[in-house]
XYZ file of N, CA, C and O in Angstrom:
404
model
N -9.123 14.611 -11.133
C -9.590 13.269 -10.837
C -10.003 13.199 -9.376
O -9.477 13.910 -8.532
N -10.897 12.271 -9.097
C -11.440 12.119 -7.757
C -11.247 10.690 -7.278
O -11.360 9.742 -8.054
N -10.993 10.544 -5.980
C -10.876 9.226 -5.372
C -12.278 8.655 -5.174
O -13.116 9.272 -4.517
N -12.509 7.477 -5.755
C -13.795 6.798 -5.603
C -13.646 5.443 -4.919
O -14.646 4.800 -4.598
N -12.404 5.017 -4.720
C -12.152 3.720 -4.087
C -10.948 3.849 -3.170
O -9.910 4.366 -3.569
N -11.118 3.390 -1.954
C -10.024 3.399 -1.000
C -9.627 1.991 -0.619
O -10.414 1.044 -0.739
N -8.397 1.860 -0.167
C -7.853 0.559 0.199
C -6.917 0.768 1.377
O -6.139 1.729 1.385
N -7.023 -0.115 2.370
C -6.171 -0.021 3.552
C -5.538 -1.372 3.815
O -6.210 -2.404 3.709
N -4.256 -1.358 4.154
C -3.549 -2.596 4.503
C -2.756 -2.353 5.776
O -2.187 -1.283 5.972
N -2.735 -3.363 6.621
C -1.892 -3.354 7.807
C -1.009 -4.585 7.734
O -1.509 -5.706 7.601
N 0.297 -4.339 7.782
C 1.278 -5.415 7.659
C 2.201 -5.394 8.869
O 2.567 -4.330 9.336
N 2.580 -6.573 9.337
C 3.567 -6.671 10.402
C 4.835 -7.254 9.795
O 4.816 -8.353 9.222
N 5.914 -6.503 9.909
C 7.200 -6.935 9.358
C 7.876 -7.930 10.295
O 7.645 -7.922 11.507
N 8.708 -8.768 9.706
C 9.593 -9.599 10.511
C 10.426 -8.649 11.378
O 10.713 -7.526 10.953
N 10.828 -9.067 12.583
C 11.644 -8.185 13.427
C 12.868 -7.654 12.661
O 13.588 -8.407 12.009
N 13.035 -6.346 12.722
C 14.165 -5.702 12.066
C 13.996 -5.470 10.576
O 14.908 -4.961 9.913
N 12.853 -5.823 9.990
C 12.642 -5.706 8.542
C 11.681 -4.589 8.154
O 11.396 -4.391 6.977
N 11.167 -3.832 9.119
C 10.174 -2.804 8.804
C 10.742 -1.710 7.912
O 10.060 -1.240 6.996
N 11.985 -1.290 8.138
C 12.572 -0.252 7.288
C 12.664 -0.711 5.842
O 12.381 0.053 4.919
N 13.040 -1.966 5.629
C 13.116 -2.515 4.270
C 11.727 -2.596 3.643
O 11.539 -2.268 2.465
N 10.748 -3.012 4.436
C 9.361 -3.078 3.962
C 8.877 -1.696 3.543
O 8.325 -1.515 2.458
N 9.122 -0.703 4.386
C 8.706 0.667 4.088
C 9.398 1.179 2.833
O 8.765 1.803 1.972
N 10.678 0.908 2.689
C 11.415 1.344 1.496
C 10.792 0.755 0.224
O 10.592 1.470 -0.763
N 10.499 -0.536 0.244
C 9.884 -1.162 -0.934
C 8.515 -0.558 -1.233
O 8.172 -0.321 -2.398
N 7.735 -0.312 -0.196
C 6.408 0.278 -0.402
C 6.509 1.686 -0.993
O 5.762 2.036 -1.913
N 7.420 2.485 -0.472
C 7.562 3.855 -0.969
C 8.151 3.904 -2.368
O 8.033 4.916 -3.055
N 8.747 2.819 -2.800
C 9.287 2.712 -4.150
C 8.317 1.949 -5.059
O 8.680 1.515 -6.141
N 7.072 1.803 -4.586
C 6.075 1.000 -5.293
C 5.730 1.586 -6.657
O 5.678 2.808 -6.827
N 5.450 0.713 -7.613
C 5.092 1.195 -8.958
C 3.758 1.911 -9.017
O 3.464 2.597 -9.980
N 2.920 1.795 -7.985
C 1.626 2.490 -8.003
C 1.788 3.988 -7.769
O 0.913 4.771 -8.126
N 2.908 4.398 -7.181
C 3.087 5.822 -6.894
C 2.968 6.693 -8.134
O 2.298 7.719 -8.090
N 3.586 6.325 -9.258
C 3.400 7.178 -10.438
C 2.155 6.832 -11.261
O 1.911 7.441 -12.285
N 1.368 5.860 -10.830
C 0.201 5.411 -11.598
C -0.872 6.501 -11.588
O -1.246 7.015 -10.531
N -1.384 6.840 -12.753
C -2.363 7.925 -12.889
C -3.636 7.707 -12.076
O -4.258 8.663 -11.631
N -4.035 6.453 -11.906
C -5.275 6.164 -11.185
C -5.094 6.051 -9.672
O -6.070 5.966 -8.949
N -3.855 6.051 -9.194
C -3.585 6.019 -7.753
C -3.342 7.453 -7.303
O -2.288 8.035 -7.537
N -4.338 8.036 -6.640
C -4.285 9.440 -6.266
C -3.778 9.661 -4.847
O -3.326 10.756 -4.517
N -3.877 8.640 -4.012
C -3.387 8.717 -2.638
C -2.600 7.449 -2.358
O -3.071 6.337 -2.647
N -1.402 7.604 -1.814
C -0.602 6.456 -1.402
C 0.196 6.898 -0.188
O 1.160 7.644 -0.301
N -0.252 6.474 0.989
C 0.385 6.902 2.225
C 0.849 5.677 3.012
O 0.075 4.745 3.231
N 2.110 5.688 3.398
C 2.696 4.623 4.203
C 2.988 5.210 5.577
O 3.569 6.290 5.679
N 2.581 4.514 6.621
C 2.862 4.976 7.978
C 3.270 3.793 8.846
O 3.023 2.633 8.507
N 3.881 4.126 9.964
C 4.354 3.120 10.908
C 3.587 3.311 12.210
O 3.331 4.431 12.622
N 3.257 2.216 12.858
C 2.571 2.288 14.147
C 3.460 2.986 15.166
O 4.657 2.727 15.250
N 2.871 3.872 15.971
C 3.611 4.554 17.028
C 3.929 3.606 18.182
O 4.924 3.792 18.879
N 3.113 2.581 18.377
C 3.317 1.675 19.504
C 4.085 0.403 19.150
O 4.608 -0.267 20.031
N 4.141 0.059 17.859
C 4.869 -1.135 17.424
C 5.562 -0.812 16.103
O 4.914 -0.806 15.058
N 6.870 -0.560 16.121
C 7.571 -0.140 14.908
C 7.620 -1.196 13.804
O 8.001 -0.888 12.685
N 7.204 -2.429 14.101
C 7.157 -3.467 13.071
C 5.837 -3.462 12.298
O 5.704 -4.165 11.304
N 4.856 -2.674 12.763
C 3.547 -2.616 12.094
C 3.523 -1.422 11.142
O 3.806 -0.293 11.526
N 3.183 -1.723 9.883
C 3.172 -0.721 8.818
C 1.771 -0.677 8.216
O 1.152 -1.713 7.968
N 1.282 0.544 7.996
C -0.043 0.756 7.400
C 0.116 1.416 6.037
O 0.975 2.284 5.858
N -0.718 1.012 5.108
C -0.762 1.630 3.779
C -2.197 2.045 3.515
O -3.124 1.253 3.697
N -2.371 3.284 3.096
C -3.689 3.784 2.689
C -3.566 4.241 1.248
O -2.651 5.001 0.903
N -4.463 3.763 0.421
C -4.460 4.119 -0.996
C -5.805 4.712 -1.384
O -6.835 4.331 -0.843
N -5.784 5.608 -2.352
C -7.001 6.158 -2.929
C -6.911 6.047 -4.441
O -5.952 6.534 -5.044
N -7.869 5.404 -5.043
C -7.875 5.131 -6.477
C -9.095 5.768 -7.140
O -10.110 5.994 -6.497
N -8.980 5.995 -8.432
C -10.104 6.565 -9.174
C -11.295 5.613 -9.204
O -12.438 6.053 -9.279
N -11.021 4.298 -9.127
C -12.104 3.312 -9.123
C -11.578 1.982 -8.582
O -10.371 1.720 -8.588
N -12.504 1.143 -8.146
C -12.142 -0.198 -7.690
C -11.570 -0.999 -8.856
O -10.651 -1.799 -8.680
N -12.098 -0.754 -10.052
C -11.618 -1.472 -11.234
C -10.167 -1.120 -11.552
O -9.367 -1.993 -11.901
N -9.809 0.155 -11.420
C -8.424 0.577 -11.672
C -7.488 -0.058 -10.650
O -6.394 -0.517 -10.992
N -7.923 -0.109 -9.404
C -7.124 -0.737 -8.346
C -6.922 -2.220 -8.651
O -5.797 -2.736 -8.606
N -7.994 -2.916 -8.975
C -7.911 -4.345 -9.289
C -7.041 -4.613 -10.506
O -6.232 -5.545 -10.507
N -7.207 -3.799 -11.536
C -6.409 -3.980 -12.759
C -4.924 -3.787 -12.479
O -4.086 -4.549 -12.965
N -4.595 -2.786 -11.670
C -3.194 -2.561 -11.344
C -2.612 -3.761 -10.605
O -1.538 -4.260 -10.941
N -3.317 -4.254 -9.589
C -2.783 -5.347 -8.791
C -2.804 -6.689 -9.515
O -2.138 -7.631 -9.075
N -3.504 -6.780 -10.623
C -3.452 -7.989 -11.442
C -2.239 -7.977 -12.370
O -1.888 -9.008 -12.938
N -1.580 -6.825 -12.492
C -0.464 -6.678 -13.415
C 0.861 -7.194 -12.867
O 1.026 -7.454 -11.676
N 1.808 -7.315 -13.771
C 3.120 -7.877 -13.449
C 3.901 -7.032 -12.437
O 4.521 -7.571 -11.522
N 3.864 -5.696 -12.574
C 4.601 -4.838 -11.643
C 4.136 -5.039 -10.209
O 4.946 -5.159 -9.289
N 2.837 -5.063 -10.016
C 2.297 -5.225 -8.667
C 2.586 -6.615 -8.125
O 2.929 -6.770 -6.946
N 2.479 -7.622 -8.962
C 2.753 -8.989 -8.515
C 4.222 -9.160 -8.128
O 4.547 -9.865 -7.168
N 5.110 -8.486 -8.842
C 6.534 -8.516 -8.502
C 6.760 -7.854 -7.149
O 7.516 -8.360 -6.308
N 6.105 -6.722 -6.914
C 6.223 -6.044 -5.622
C 5.710 -6.937 -4.499
O 6.374 -7.087 -3.467
N 4.561 -7.534 -4.669
C 3.987 -8.405 -3.644
C 4.946 -9.558 -3.328
O 5.156 -9.898 -2.162
N 5.570 -10.122 -4.346
C 6.522 -11.215 -4.134
C 7.737 -10.748 -3.333
O 8.255 -11.496 -2.494
N 8.177 -9.506 -3.538
C 9.302 -8.966 -2.775
C 8.917 -8.674 -1.326
O 9.737 -8.764 -0.421
N 7.668 -8.310 -1.109
C 7.196 -7.988 0.242
C 7.011 -9.228 1.110
O 7.265 -9.183 2.320
N 6.571 -10.322 0.515
C 6.191 -11.517 1.280
C 7.253 -11.998 2.265
O 6.935 -12.260 3.424
N 8.528 -12.116 1.884
C 9.514 -12.626 2.852
C 9.783 -11.667 4.016
O 10.365 -12.074 5.020
N 9.360 -10.426 3.886
C 9.579 -9.442 4.945
C 8.466 -9.448 5.982
O 8.585 -8.821 7.030
N 7.381 -10.157 5.688
C 6.193 -10.114 6.538
C 6.160 -11.253 7.556
O 6.563 -12.372 7.264
N 5.653 -10.928 8.725
C 5.427 -11.912 9.786
C 3.931 -12.186 9.840
O 3.167 -11.376 10.355
N 3.497 -13.257 9.262
C 2.074 -13.590 9.291
C 1.283 -12.893 8.205
O 1.823 -12.231 7.326
N -0.019 -13.051 8.304
C -0.932 -12.493 7.312
C -1.178 -11.018 7.563
O -1.250 -10.569 8.709
N -1.335 -10.285 6.500
C -1.700 -8.871 6.569
C -3.217 -8.764 6.565
O -3.911 -9.690 6.159
N -3.723 -7.618 7.014
C -5.162 -7.379 6.932
C -5.407 -6.321 5.863
O -4.628 -5.380 5.713
N -6.484 -6.518 5.122
C -6.827 -5.623 4.024
C -8.300 -5.278 4.108
O -9.113 -6.111 4.486
N -8.621 -4.058 3.742
C -10.024 -3.678 3.650
C -10.178 -2.590 2.601
O -9.257 -1.831 2.330
N -11.353 -2.568 1.991
C -11.634 -1.514 1.043
C -12.447 -0.437 1.766
O -12.901 -0.639 2.885
N -12.571 0.694 1.137
C -13.279 1.807 1.753
C -13.875 2.686 0.673
O -13.424 2.685 -0.468
N -14.867 3.435 1.058
C -15.450 4.435 0.186
C -15.072 5.793 0.765
O -15.615 6.200 1.790
N -14.105 6.475 0.172
C -13.680 7.770 0.708
C -14.820 8.788 0.665
O -15.583 8.842 -0.294
N -14.888 9.581 1.728
C -15.926 10.617 1.790
C -15.335 12.021 1.926
O -16.058 12.998 1.881
N -14.014 12.128 2.090
C -13.375 13.431 2.180
C -12.160 13.390 3.062
O -11.805 12.344 3.594
N -11.514 14.512 3.192
C -10.332 14.607 4.033
C -9.255 15.426 3.369
O -9.507 16.136 2.400
N -8.036 15.290 3.889
C -6.943 16.101 3.386
C -5.628 15.371 3.644
O -5.459 14.721 4.670
N -4.708 15.509 2.726
C -3.362 14.984 2.924
C -2.386 15.956 2.280
O -2.568 16.388 1.153
N -1.379 16.318 3.040
C -0.290 17.124 2.476
C 0.968 16.788 3.242
O 0.930 16.542 4.445
N 2.082 16.723 2.529
C 3.352 16.342 3.154
C 4.399 17.367 2.816
O 4.426 17.960 1.809
């Protein structure tokens, strides 16, 4: 399978809540999802309360369908109280790269 749709989110956690936010994200239901080929969570080096998520999906439709589902909506509801303010989101068209952990 190939990544045809990318998604990026930047979230700022409430003070002292970034570890909990990261734990919930890494336990996200999209991780085992067949259409989610890339799911990377990182923390800002300059502000430990800022968390970034990069996702790679087989298609924009698969991404949208997943986030319209109950599992994703439950995750979003759990994340909301941990966040300080609005998150930023953007889509992307992946052109290449590499990830290994």
